[in-house]
Short mmCIF file of C-alpha atoms and ligand atoms in Angstrom, two decimals:
data_model
loop_
_atom_site.label_atom_id
_atom_site.label_comp_id
_atom_site.label_asym_id
_atom_site.label_seq_id
_atom_site.Cartn_x
_atom_site.Cartn_y
_atom_site.Cartn_z
CA MET A 36 52.13 -1.43 14.05
CA GLY A 37 48.90 0.46 13.51
CA LYS A 38 46.45 0.64 16.33
CA SER A 39 42.76 0.02 16.02
CA ILE A 40 40.64 2.84 17.38
CA SER A 41 36.95 3.47 17.50
CA ARG A 42 34.59 6.40 17.65
CA PHE A 43 30.98 6.94 18.57
CA SER A 44 28.38 8.26 16.20
CA CYS A 45 24.74 9.15 16.57
CA ASN A 46 22.33 6.78 14.91
CA LYS A 47 19.96 9.54 14.11
CA CYS A 48 21.96 12.49 12.88
CA GLY A 49 25.47 11.15 12.38
CA TYR A 50 27.11 13.33 15.04
CA GLU A 51 30.54 11.98 15.87
CA SER A 52 32.35 11.95 19.17
CA SER A 53 35.42 10.27 20.56
CA LYS A 54 33.62 9.18 23.69
CA TRP A 55 30.21 7.79 24.45
CA LEU A 56 27.52 10.29 25.37
CA GLY A 57 24.06 9.70 26.74
CA LYS A 58 22.53 12.61 24.87
CA CYS A 59 23.60 13.50 21.35
CA PRO A 60 24.74 17.15 21.19
CA GLY A 61 23.75 17.21 17.49
CA CYS A 62 20.08 16.29 17.68
CA ASP A 63 19.42 16.10 21.43
CA ALA A 64 18.28 12.48 21.19
CA TRP A 65 18.98 10.11 24.05
CA ASN A 66 20.79 6.80 23.79
CA THR A 67 21.59 7.01 20.11
CA MET A 68 25.40 6.97 20.23
CA VAL A 69 26.88 3.70 19.00
CA GLU A 70 30.47 2.60 18.80
CA GLU A 71 32.00 2.00 15.42
CA PRO A 72 35.49 0.76 14.74
CA LEU A 73 37.73 2.90 12.60
CA GLU A 74 40.06 1.48 10.02
CA LYS A 75 43.50 0.65 11.22
CA LYS A 76 45.95 3.48 10.81
CA THR A 77 48.38 2.88 7.98
CA ALA A 78 51.77 1.98 9.30
CA PRO A 79 54.47 4.30 7.95
CA GLY A 80 56.45 3.03 5.00
CA ARG A 81 53.66 0.78 3.75
CA ARG A 82 53.99 -0.34 0.17
CA ARG A 83 52.02 1.58 -2.41
CA THR A 84 49.33 -0.23 -4.31
CA THR A 85 48.44 2.44 -6.85
CA GLU A 86 50.51 4.52 -9.23
CA ALA A 87 50.06 8.13 -10.33
CA VAL A 88 49.35 8.21 -14.06
CA PRO A 89 49.29 11.05 -16.59
CA LEU A 90 45.79 12.17 -17.48
CA ASN A 91 46.02 11.31 -21.16
CA ALA A 92 47.38 7.83 -20.42
CA ILE A 93 43.93 6.75 -19.32
CA SER A 94 42.22 5.27 -22.31
CA ASP A 95 38.88 6.79 -23.20
CA GLN A 96 37.85 3.49 -24.75
CA ASP A 97 36.80 2.27 -21.33
CA ILE A 98 34.51 5.18 -20.64
CA ARG A 99 31.25 3.87 -22.00
CA ARG A 100 27.86 4.25 -20.52
CA LEU A 101 25.47 1.47 -19.83
CA ARG A 102 21.93 2.22 -21.00
CA THR A 103 19.13 1.60 -18.56
CA GLY A 104 16.57 0.91 -21.26
CA ARG A 105 14.49 3.83 -20.02
CA GLY A 106 15.22 7.01 -21.91
CA GLU A 107 13.93 9.19 -19.11
CA LEU A 108 16.22 7.56 -16.55
CA ASP A 109 19.17 7.81 -18.94
CA ARG A 110 18.39 11.49 -19.35
CA VAL A 111 18.57 12.10 -15.61
CA LEU A 112 21.76 10.03 -15.36
CA GLY A 113 23.33 12.16 -18.07
CA GLY A 114 23.27 9.47 -20.77
CA GLY A 115 23.38 6.18 -18.88
CA MET A 116 25.15 4.45 -16.03
CA VAL A 117 28.90 4.89 -15.78
CA PRO A 118 30.76 1.67 -14.91
CA GLY A 119 32.44 1.90 -11.54
CA SER A 120 29.90 4.37 -10.25
CA VAL A 121 27.34 4.09 -7.49
CA ILE A 122 23.87 5.51 -8.03
CA LEU A 123 21.54 6.07 -5.11
CA LEU A 124 17.83 5.90 -5.91
CA GLY A 125 15.76 7.42 -3.12
CA GLY A 126 12.02 7.54 -2.76
CA ASP A 127 9.00 6.89 -0.58
CA PRO A 128 7.98 3.29 0.01
CA GLY A 129 5.69 2.04 -2.73
CA ILE A 130 6.62 4.70 -5.26
CA GLY A 131 8.08 2.10 -7.65
CA LYS A 132 11.82 1.88 -6.99
CA SER A 133 11.94 -1.91 -7.05
CA THR A 134 9.76 -1.98 -10.14
CA LEU A 135 11.96 0.50 -11.98
CA LEU A 136 15.17 -1.33 -11.11
CA LEU A 137 13.79 -4.70 -12.08
CA GLN A 138 12.93 -3.19 -15.44
CA VAL A 139 16.43 -1.72 -15.70
CA ALA A 140 17.84 -5.16 -14.87
CA ASP A 141 15.75 -6.63 -17.66
CA ALA A 142 16.96 -4.06 -20.19
CA VAL A 143 20.60 -4.67 -19.28
CA ALA A 144 20.08 -8.45 -19.39
CA ARG A 145 18.48 -8.16 -22.81
CA GLY A 146 21.67 -6.47 -23.93
CA GLY A 147 23.50 -9.73 -23.24
CA LYS A 148 24.92 -8.76 -19.84
CA THR A 149 24.39 -10.26 -16.43
CA VAL A 150 22.84 -8.49 -13.46
CA ILE A 151 22.80 -9.21 -9.75
CA TYR A 152 19.64 -8.12 -7.96
CA LEU A 153 20.18 -8.27 -4.23
CA SER A 154 16.84 -8.16 -2.49
CA GLY A 155 17.18 -7.66 1.22
CA GLU A 156 13.69 -6.36 1.57
CA GLU A 157 11.50 -8.81 -0.22
CA SER A 158 11.75 -12.57 -0.49
CA LEU A 159 12.84 -14.04 -3.81
CA LYS A 160 9.26 -15.26 -4.32
CA GLN A 161 7.99 -11.70 -4.05
CA VAL A 162 10.53 -10.47 -6.57
CA ARG A 163 9.59 -13.33 -8.86
CA LEU A 164 5.95 -12.41 -8.55
CA ARG A 165 6.70 -8.86 -9.58
CA SER A 166 8.81 -10.06 -12.49
CA LEU A 167 5.92 -12.21 -13.75
CA ARG A 168 3.65 -9.21 -13.59
CA LEU A 169 6.19 -7.25 -15.60
CA ASP A 170 6.72 -10.13 -17.99
CA ILE A 171 10.40 -10.34 -17.11
CA ASN A 172 11.87 -13.81 -17.42
CA ASN A 173 15.54 -13.38 -18.11
CA PRO A 174 18.00 -16.00 -16.79
CA ALA A 175 20.79 -13.40 -16.86
CA ILE A 176 19.24 -11.69 -13.83
CA TYR A 177 20.55 -13.34 -10.67
CA LEU A 178 18.48 -12.82 -7.57
CA LEU A 179 20.22 -12.82 -4.26
CA ASN A 180 18.70 -12.82 -0.81
CA GLU A 181 21.81 -11.90 1.11
CA GLN A 182 22.11 -9.22 3.73
CA ASP A 183 25.76 -9.63 4.68
CA ILE A 184 27.67 -7.11 2.60
CA ASP A 185 30.93 -8.96 3.08
CA LEU A 186 29.64 -11.81 0.97
CA LEU A 187 28.58 -9.62 -1.94
CA ASP A 188 32.10 -9.36 -3.27
CA GLY A 189 32.29 -13.15 -3.63
CA TYR A 190 29.06 -13.27 -5.65
CA ILE A 191 30.30 -10.49 -7.89
CA LYS A 192 33.53 -12.36 -8.62
CA GLU A 193 31.57 -15.52 -9.33
CA ILE A 194 28.81 -14.10 -11.51
CA ASP A 195 30.73 -11.18 -13.03
CA PRO A 196 27.70 -8.94 -13.64
CA GLU A 197 27.72 -5.60 -15.40
CA LEU A 198 25.16 -4.15 -13.01
CA VAL A 199 24.51 -4.77 -9.32
CA ILE A 200 21.28 -3.63 -7.69
CA VAL A 201 21.11 -3.43 -3.90
CA ASP A 202 17.48 -3.17 -2.76
CA SER A 203 17.77 -1.61 -0.24
CA ILE A 204 20.88 -0.19 1.42
CA GLN A 205 18.94 -0.06 4.70
CA THR A 206 18.62 -3.85 4.80
CA VAL A 207 22.25 -4.86 4.29
CA TYR A 208 24.78 -4.94 7.09
CA SER A 209 28.40 -5.46 7.85
CA PRO A 210 29.13 -7.95 10.64
CA ASP A 211 32.10 -5.80 11.75
CA ILE A 212 29.75 -3.21 13.21
CA SER A 213 27.58 -3.90 16.19
CA SER A 214 24.64 -1.63 15.33
CA ILE A 215 21.52 -2.79 13.55
CA PRO A 216 21.01 -2.63 9.75
CA GLY A 217 19.75 0.77 8.71
CA SER A 218 21.62 2.65 11.42
CA VAL A 219 23.91 5.45 10.40
CA SER A 220 27.10 3.57 11.03
CA GLN A 221 25.86 0.53 9.10
CA LEU A 222 24.71 2.68 6.19
CA ARG A 223 28.01 4.45 6.07
CA GLU A 224 30.05 1.28 6.31
CA CYS A 225 28.01 -0.69 3.76
CA THR A 226 28.02 2.18 1.28
CA ALA A 227 31.77 2.60 1.70
CA ARG A 228 32.27 -1.11 1.01
CA ILE A 229 30.07 -0.99 -2.05
CA ILE A 230 31.86 2.08 -3.39
CA ASN A 231 35.12 0.26 -2.91
CA ILE A 232 33.85 -2.79 -4.79
CA ALA A 233 32.49 -0.56 -7.55
CA LYS A 234 35.73 1.31 -8.07
CA ASN A 235 37.78 -1.87 -8.13
CA SER A 236 35.47 -3.96 -10.25
CA ASP A 237 34.23 -1.35 -12.71
CA LYS A 238 30.62 -2.44 -12.34
CA ALA A 239 27.70 -0.07 -12.09
CA PHE A 240 25.76 -0.12 -8.82
CA PHE A 241 22.25 0.97 -7.98
CA LEU A 242 21.42 1.40 -4.30
CA VAL A 243 17.84 1.85 -3.19
CA GLY A 244 17.41 4.21 -0.26
CA HIS A 245 14.25 4.87 1.70
CA VAL A 246 13.09 8.33 2.45
CA THR A 247 11.84 9.45 5.83
CA LYS A 248 8.67 11.43 6.43
CA ASP A 249 10.43 14.77 6.20
CA GLY A 250 11.76 13.91 2.78
CA ALA A 251 15.42 13.15 3.49
CA LEU A 252 17.02 9.82 2.78
CA ALA A 253 16.71 7.74 5.91
CA GLY A 254 19.72 8.30 8.08
CA PRO A 255 21.50 11.60 7.77
CA ARG A 256 22.79 12.81 4.46
CA VAL A 257 25.97 10.79 4.79
CA LEU A 258 25.08 8.64 1.81
CA GLU A 259 24.55 11.54 -0.55
CA HIS A 260 28.12 12.70 -0.06
CA MET A 261 29.60 9.31 -0.69
CA VAL A 262 27.92 8.11 -3.86
CA ASP A 263 28.41 9.44 -7.40
CA VAL A 264 24.82 10.04 -8.37
CA VAL A 265 21.71 10.69 -6.28
CA ILE A 266 18.29 10.43 -7.88
CA TYR A 267 14.96 10.88 -6.19
CA PHE A 268 11.89 9.10 -7.40
CA GLU A 269 8.90 11.25 -6.55
CA GLY A 270 5.23 11.34 -7.16
CA GLU A 271 1.92 11.46 -5.44
CA LYS A 272 0.31 8.16 -4.60
CA ASN A 273 -2.98 9.24 -6.13
CA TYR A 274 -1.42 10.04 -9.48
CA SER A 275 0.19 7.49 -11.74
CA PHE A 276 2.92 9.92 -12.77
CA ARG A 277 6.37 9.60 -11.34
CA LEU A 278 9.18 12.08 -11.48
CA LEU A 279 12.88 11.25 -11.51
CA ARG A 280 14.94 14.11 -10.21
CA GLY A 281 18.73 14.28 -10.12
CA ILE A 282 20.08 15.75 -6.86
CA LYS A 283 23.72 15.10 -7.48
CA ASN A 284 25.53 13.82 -10.54
CA ARG A 285 29.25 13.55 -10.98
CA PHE A 286 28.76 12.70 -14.66
CA GLY A 287 26.13 15.12 -15.83
CA SER A 288 23.70 17.89 -15.08
CA THR A 289 21.25 17.76 -12.20
CA ASP A 290 18.71 19.98 -13.92
CA GLU A 291 17.08 17.23 -15.89
CA ILE A 292 13.89 15.60 -14.78
CA GLY A 293 12.56 12.31 -16.06
CA LEU A 294 8.89 11.48 -16.33
CA MET A 295 7.38 8.05 -16.00
CA GLU A 296 3.96 6.63 -15.54
CA MET A 297 3.08 3.61 -13.41
CA SER A 298 0.93 1.35 -15.52
CA GLY A 299 -0.49 -2.09 -14.97
CA ARG A 300 2.69 -3.48 -16.46
CA GLY A 301 5.32 -1.44 -14.70
CA LEU A 302 6.75 1.96 -15.44
CA VAL A 303 6.49 3.39 -18.90
CA GLU A 304 8.00 6.56 -20.28
CA VAL A 305 5.86 9.59 -20.80
CA VAL A 306 6.17 10.46 -24.43
CA ASP A 307 4.56 13.89 -24.33
CA PRO A 308 5.47 15.36 -20.96
CA SER A 309 3.44 18.52 -21.33
CA TYR A 310 0.20 16.53 -21.20
CA VAL A 311 1.00 15.52 -17.63
CA PHE A 312 0.85 19.04 -16.31
CA LEU A 313 -2.24 20.28 -18.07
CA SER A 314 -5.70 19.41 -16.96
CA PRO A 315 -8.36 19.09 -19.64
CA ALA A 316 -9.67 22.54 -20.48
CA LEU A 317 -12.64 23.51 -18.39
CA PRO A 318 -14.68 26.41 -19.61
CA ASP A 319 -14.76 29.48 -17.41
CA SER A 320 -12.35 28.44 -14.75
CA ASN A 321 -11.12 31.49 -12.89
CA GLY A 322 -7.62 31.40 -11.55
CA THR A 323 -5.99 28.93 -13.93
CA ALA A 324 -3.21 29.84 -16.32
CA VAL A 325 -0.80 27.85 -18.45
CA THR A 326 2.87 28.71 -18.53
CA ALA A 327 6.01 27.25 -20.10
CA SER A 328 8.74 26.26 -17.69
CA PHE A 329 12.15 25.05 -18.73
CA GLU A 330 13.19 21.92 -16.89
CA GLY A 331 16.70 20.74 -17.69
CA SER A 332 16.95 20.79 -21.46
CA ARG A 333 13.31 20.83 -22.41
CA PRO A 334 10.30 23.08 -22.11
CA LEU A 335 7.20 21.86 -20.28
CA LEU A 336 3.80 23.45 -20.37
CA ILE A 337 2.44 23.59 -16.87
CA GLU A 338 -0.85 24.71 -15.43
CA VAL A 339 -0.93 26.85 -12.30
CA GLN A 340 -4.08 27.29 -10.26
CA THR A 341 -4.70 30.03 -7.75
CA LEU A 342 -7.50 30.89 -5.44
CA VAL A 343 -7.85 34.40 -4.10
CA SER A 344 -10.45 34.63 -1.36
CA ALA A 345 -11.29 37.19 1.28
CA SER A 346 -9.31 36.50 4.40
CA GLY A 347 -10.74 36.54 7.88
CA ALA A 348 -9.37 38.65 10.67
CA GLY A 349 -5.64 38.79 11.02
CA TYR A 350 -2.83 38.01 8.68
CA PRO A 351 -3.71 37.03 5.08
CA ARG A 352 -2.55 33.55 4.16
CA ARG A 353 -0.26 32.77 1.25
CA MET A 354 0.13 29.13 0.44
CA ALA A 355 2.14 27.74 -2.46
CA SER A 356 2.66 24.17 -3.51
CA GLY A 357 5.01 23.70 -6.43
CA ILE A 358 6.83 27.03 -6.21
CA ASP A 359 8.77 28.78 -3.50
CA GLN A 360 6.46 30.50 -1.03
CA ASN A 361 8.61 33.63 -1.14
CA ARG A 362 8.25 33.91 -4.89
CA LEU A 363 4.49 33.90 -4.49
CA ALA A 364 4.75 36.62 -1.83
CA LEU A 365 6.93 38.66 -4.16
CA ILE A 366 4.56 38.42 -7.11
CA ILE A 367 1.66 39.39 -4.87
CA ALA A 368 3.62 42.38 -3.56
CA VAL A 369 4.40 43.60 -7.09
CA LEU A 370 0.77 43.19 -8.14
CA GLU A 371 -0.44 45.04 -5.10
CA LYS A 372 1.97 47.93 -5.59
CA LYS A 373 1.55 48.30 -9.34
CA THR A 374 -2.13 47.62 -9.76
CA GLY A 375 -3.73 48.73 -6.55
CA TYR A 376 -5.45 45.37 -6.11
CA ASN A 377 -6.28 44.90 -2.46
CA LEU A 378 -4.56 41.57 -2.08
CA ALA A 379 -3.64 42.31 1.52
CA ALA A 380 -7.27 41.63 2.42
CA ASN A 381 -7.22 38.29 0.62
CA ASP A 382 -5.79 34.86 1.12
CA VAL A 383 -3.90 33.54 -1.89
CA TYR A 384 -3.45 29.83 -2.52
CA LEU A 385 -1.39 28.48 -5.39
CA LYS A 386 -0.96 25.00 -6.74
CA VAL A 387 1.07 23.64 -9.61
CA THR A 388 -0.48 20.64 -11.36
CA GLY A 389 1.35 17.31 -11.41
CA GLY A 390 3.51 17.68 -8.33
CA VAL A 391 6.55 19.38 -9.88
CA PHE A 392 8.49 22.11 -8.15
CA LEU A 393 9.14 25.04 -10.47
CA LYS A 394 12.32 27.03 -10.10
CA ASP A 395 12.32 28.68 -13.51
CA PRO A 396 11.41 32.37 -12.93
CA SER A 397 9.74 32.62 -16.32
CA VAL A 398 6.57 31.15 -14.83
CA ASP A 399 6.01 34.45 -12.94
CA LEU A 400 3.74 35.85 -15.61
CA GLY A 401 1.58 32.74 -15.58
CA ILE A 402 1.26 32.97 -11.80
CA ALA A 403 0.44 36.66 -11.98
CA ALA A 404 -2.18 35.98 -14.66
CA ALA A 405 -3.79 33.28 -12.51
CA ILE A 406 -3.92 35.55 -9.46
CA ILE A 407 -5.39 38.43 -11.45
CA SER A 408 -7.98 36.11 -12.96
CA SER A 409 -9.04 34.76 -9.60
CA TYR A 410 -9.11 38.21 -8.01
CA ARG A 411 -11.15 39.74 -10.81
CA GLU A 412 -13.21 36.59 -11.20
CA ARG A 413 -12.71 36.51 -14.91
CA PRO A 414 -11.38 33.45 -16.69
CA LEU A 415 -8.35 33.71 -18.92
CA PRO A 416 -8.58 32.60 -22.54
CA SER A 417 -7.90 28.87 -22.45
CA ASP A 418 -5.83 28.89 -25.63
CA THR A 419 -3.16 31.25 -24.27
CA VAL A 420 0.18 30.58 -22.59
CA PHE A 421 1.91 33.18 -20.39
CA ILE A 422 5.69 33.37 -20.30
CA GLY A 423 7.83 35.98 -18.57
CA GLU A 424 9.74 36.90 -15.47
CA LEU A 425 8.40 39.65 -13.26
CA SER A 426 10.90 42.16 -11.90
CA LEU A 427 10.40 44.01 -8.63
CA THR A 428 9.65 47.18 -10.57
CA GLY A 429 6.81 45.57 -12.48
CA GLN A 430 8.70 45.09 -15.73
CA ILE A 431 8.26 41.85 -17.65
CA ARG A 432 11.75 40.57 -18.22
CA SER A 433 12.89 38.43 -21.11
CA VAL A 434 13.44 34.70 -20.64
CA PRO A 435 15.99 32.31 -22.17
CA PHE A 436 15.03 29.76 -24.85
CA LEU A 437 11.88 31.59 -25.84
CA ASP A 438 11.91 29.97 -29.26
CA LEU A 439 11.95 26.47 -27.81
CA ARG A 440 9.16 27.34 -25.44
CA LEU A 441 7.03 28.75 -28.24
CA LYS A 442 7.63 25.63 -30.28
CA GLU A 443 6.23 23.55 -27.41
CA VAL A 444 3.31 25.97 -27.04
CA GLN A 445 2.46 25.43 -30.67
CA LYS A 446 2.95 21.69 -30.52
CA MET A 447 0.46 21.47 -27.70
CA GLY A 448 -2.16 23.25 -29.79
CA TYR A 449 -2.28 26.66 -28.11
CA LYS A 450 -3.12 29.61 -30.33
CA ARG A 451 -1.62 32.52 -28.44
CA ALA A 452 1.36 33.32 -26.25
CA VAL A 453 1.99 36.38 -24.12
CA VAL A 454 5.74 36.97 -23.91
CA PRO A 455 8.14 39.70 -22.70
CA GLY A 456 8.56 42.52 -25.17
CA SER A 457 11.93 43.63 -23.88
CA ALA A 458 14.14 41.63 -26.20
CA SER A 459 11.92 41.46 -29.21
CA LYS A 460 14.07 43.27 -31.74
CA ASN A 461 14.32 41.37 -35.00
CA ARG A 462 12.75 38.28 -33.59
CA VAL A 463 10.91 36.08 -36.03
CA TYR A 464 7.82 34.40 -34.65
CA ARG A 465 5.97 31.50 -36.11
CA SER A 466 3.22 32.61 -38.44
CA ASP A 467 0.38 30.47 -37.07
CA LEU A 468 0.95 31.41 -33.44
CA GLU A 469 -0.24 34.79 -32.23
CA VAL A 470 2.50 36.25 -30.08
CA LEU A 471 1.66 39.26 -27.92
CA GLU A 472 4.42 41.23 -26.29
CA VAL A 473 4.10 43.03 -22.99
CA ASN A 474 6.64 45.21 -21.22
CA THR A 475 5.06 45.98 -17.88
CA ILE A 476 2.55 44.42 -15.55
CA GLU A 477 0.11 47.32 -16.19
CA GLU A 478 0.24 46.65 -19.93
CA PHE A 479 -0.30 42.99 -19.19
CA ILE A 480 -3.44 43.60 -17.12
CA ASP A 481 -4.85 45.86 -19.80
CA LEU A 482 -4.28 43.11 -22.30
CA ILE A 483 -5.87 40.24 -20.42
CA MET A 484 -8.62 42.00 -18.50
CA GLU A 485 -9.71 44.87 -20.68
CA GLY A 486 -8.84 43.46 -24.08
P1 TYD B 270 7.49 -0.96 -5.72
O1 TYD B 270 8.41 -1.04 -6.89
O2 TYD B 270 7.39 -2.17 -4.86
O3 TYD B 270 7.85 0.30 -4.80
P2 TYD B 270 9.12 0.55 -3.87
O4 TYD B 270 10.16 -0.44 -4.22
O5 TYD B 270 9.50 1.97 -4.19
O6 TYD B 270 8.64 0.43 -2.48
O7 TYD B 270 6.08 -0.52 -6.30
C1 TYD B 270 4.94 -0.86 -5.64
C2 TYD B 270 3.73 -0.19 -6.22
O8 TYD B 270 3.67 -0.17 -7.63
C3 TYD B 270 2.53 -0.93 -5.76
O9 TYD B 270 1.64 0.01 -5.17
C4 TYD B 270 1.95 -1.58 -6.97
C5 TYD B 270 2.46 -0.72 -8.08
N1 TYD B 270 2.68 -1.44 -9.35
C6 TYD B 270 1.92 -1.13 -10.46
O10 TYD B 270 1.03 -0.29 -10.42
N2 TYD B 270 2.16 -1.79 -11.64
C7 TYD B 270 3.13 -2.74 -11.75
O11 TYD B 270 3.32 -3.31 -12.84
C8 TYD B 270 3.91 -3.05 -10.59
C9 TYD B 270 4.97 -4.09 -10.63
C10 TYD B 270 3.65 -2.37 -9.42
MG1 MG B 271 10.94 -1.96 -2.98
#
């Protein structure tokens, strides 16, 4: 016979121990260890319930993706929801998770399928109110105000939905565990149960997860490891734009970002993403430059703003929002070394419009241009886009997908692009776009400041 054992885990950080401890060795918090029962050990010689099958014996007919009705969400998911998978949607409270998922439920229901929407957070009246606002009235969406995860399976068997939405994972609980809903052991247990149901029933699951102040999903990262797909829904409260970002995806790339806008009638897709990241042209604004970053499979034109101002006594400040702080320091160091600008006596602040975080190194030239412009107090031509990676030696290095970037530059109505000259041999540029090539940072400064 198997024997039931239990372990203790920290509610805050997930640290595990075989005995109870007053202070968690993982995060130094007091009184956070709770007992959780472990599954019974399998008795030897137990009968198998699954069979090993050859790879090609699994029919590919079954592998179909369920569309969410939102192209931008499908893009981040890698083409839609995969049946049997569990998708975790994380985000700050009020960012629009419930709104988005209600709209997804509507799209799936319109496709003739049923959906279960488990709302542990809001009353059914509140969900109904939101649905009226969104003009959603589909009888194929079943609302459920149930927090006991053990009962979910029964509802799924009864209703046989294609999609199950659990809003949120922090509000459901398993009666087998003594700790409160939202604690690490409850999160882990409930997610494990849901994953089990998903795999056995071949339904797609969306779990809503709240994010703590420091940006991680509430509870430690246990959930991220367990589920198939993790998507973050981001955005600043003051802007209507929302960004969907894939963190993990077992069925696709995590480079894609999806753009949505919160309107009076729910979330709508952003048709022309580049508009989001450009502010309307202001004449004579020092320190702003437009660059083309590649996010996932598409180019986006993005505006960077910098402010270079004399620093007080002590260490000059470098502050970056939207790119890695170290990248900014590196670009400043190259500029200082190669141009003789006295940036060490200046504070440099940098901001990327729209709240994206840029990892593509080809925005270096745009950042450098903005810094130079602010330092020299001369505006850059507002019809020009700067694309290129800056090497430590001051060379402007070539970037991938230059053609696609230039296409976007032209589409957005810009007249000129400054690009790396290094790989220009037999390149054909578009006739109505002036393309200027630069090889080094010195050449670049001559071009934009003296030219
Ligand atoms: P909600 O989906 O409840 O956020 P979450 O589930 O992530 O906590 O979104 C709430 C916000 O969205 C709220 O501030 C009101 C706003 N909103 C709109 O602007 N338009 C709409 O059509 C809806 C339904 C909500
Ligand atoms: Mg909500």
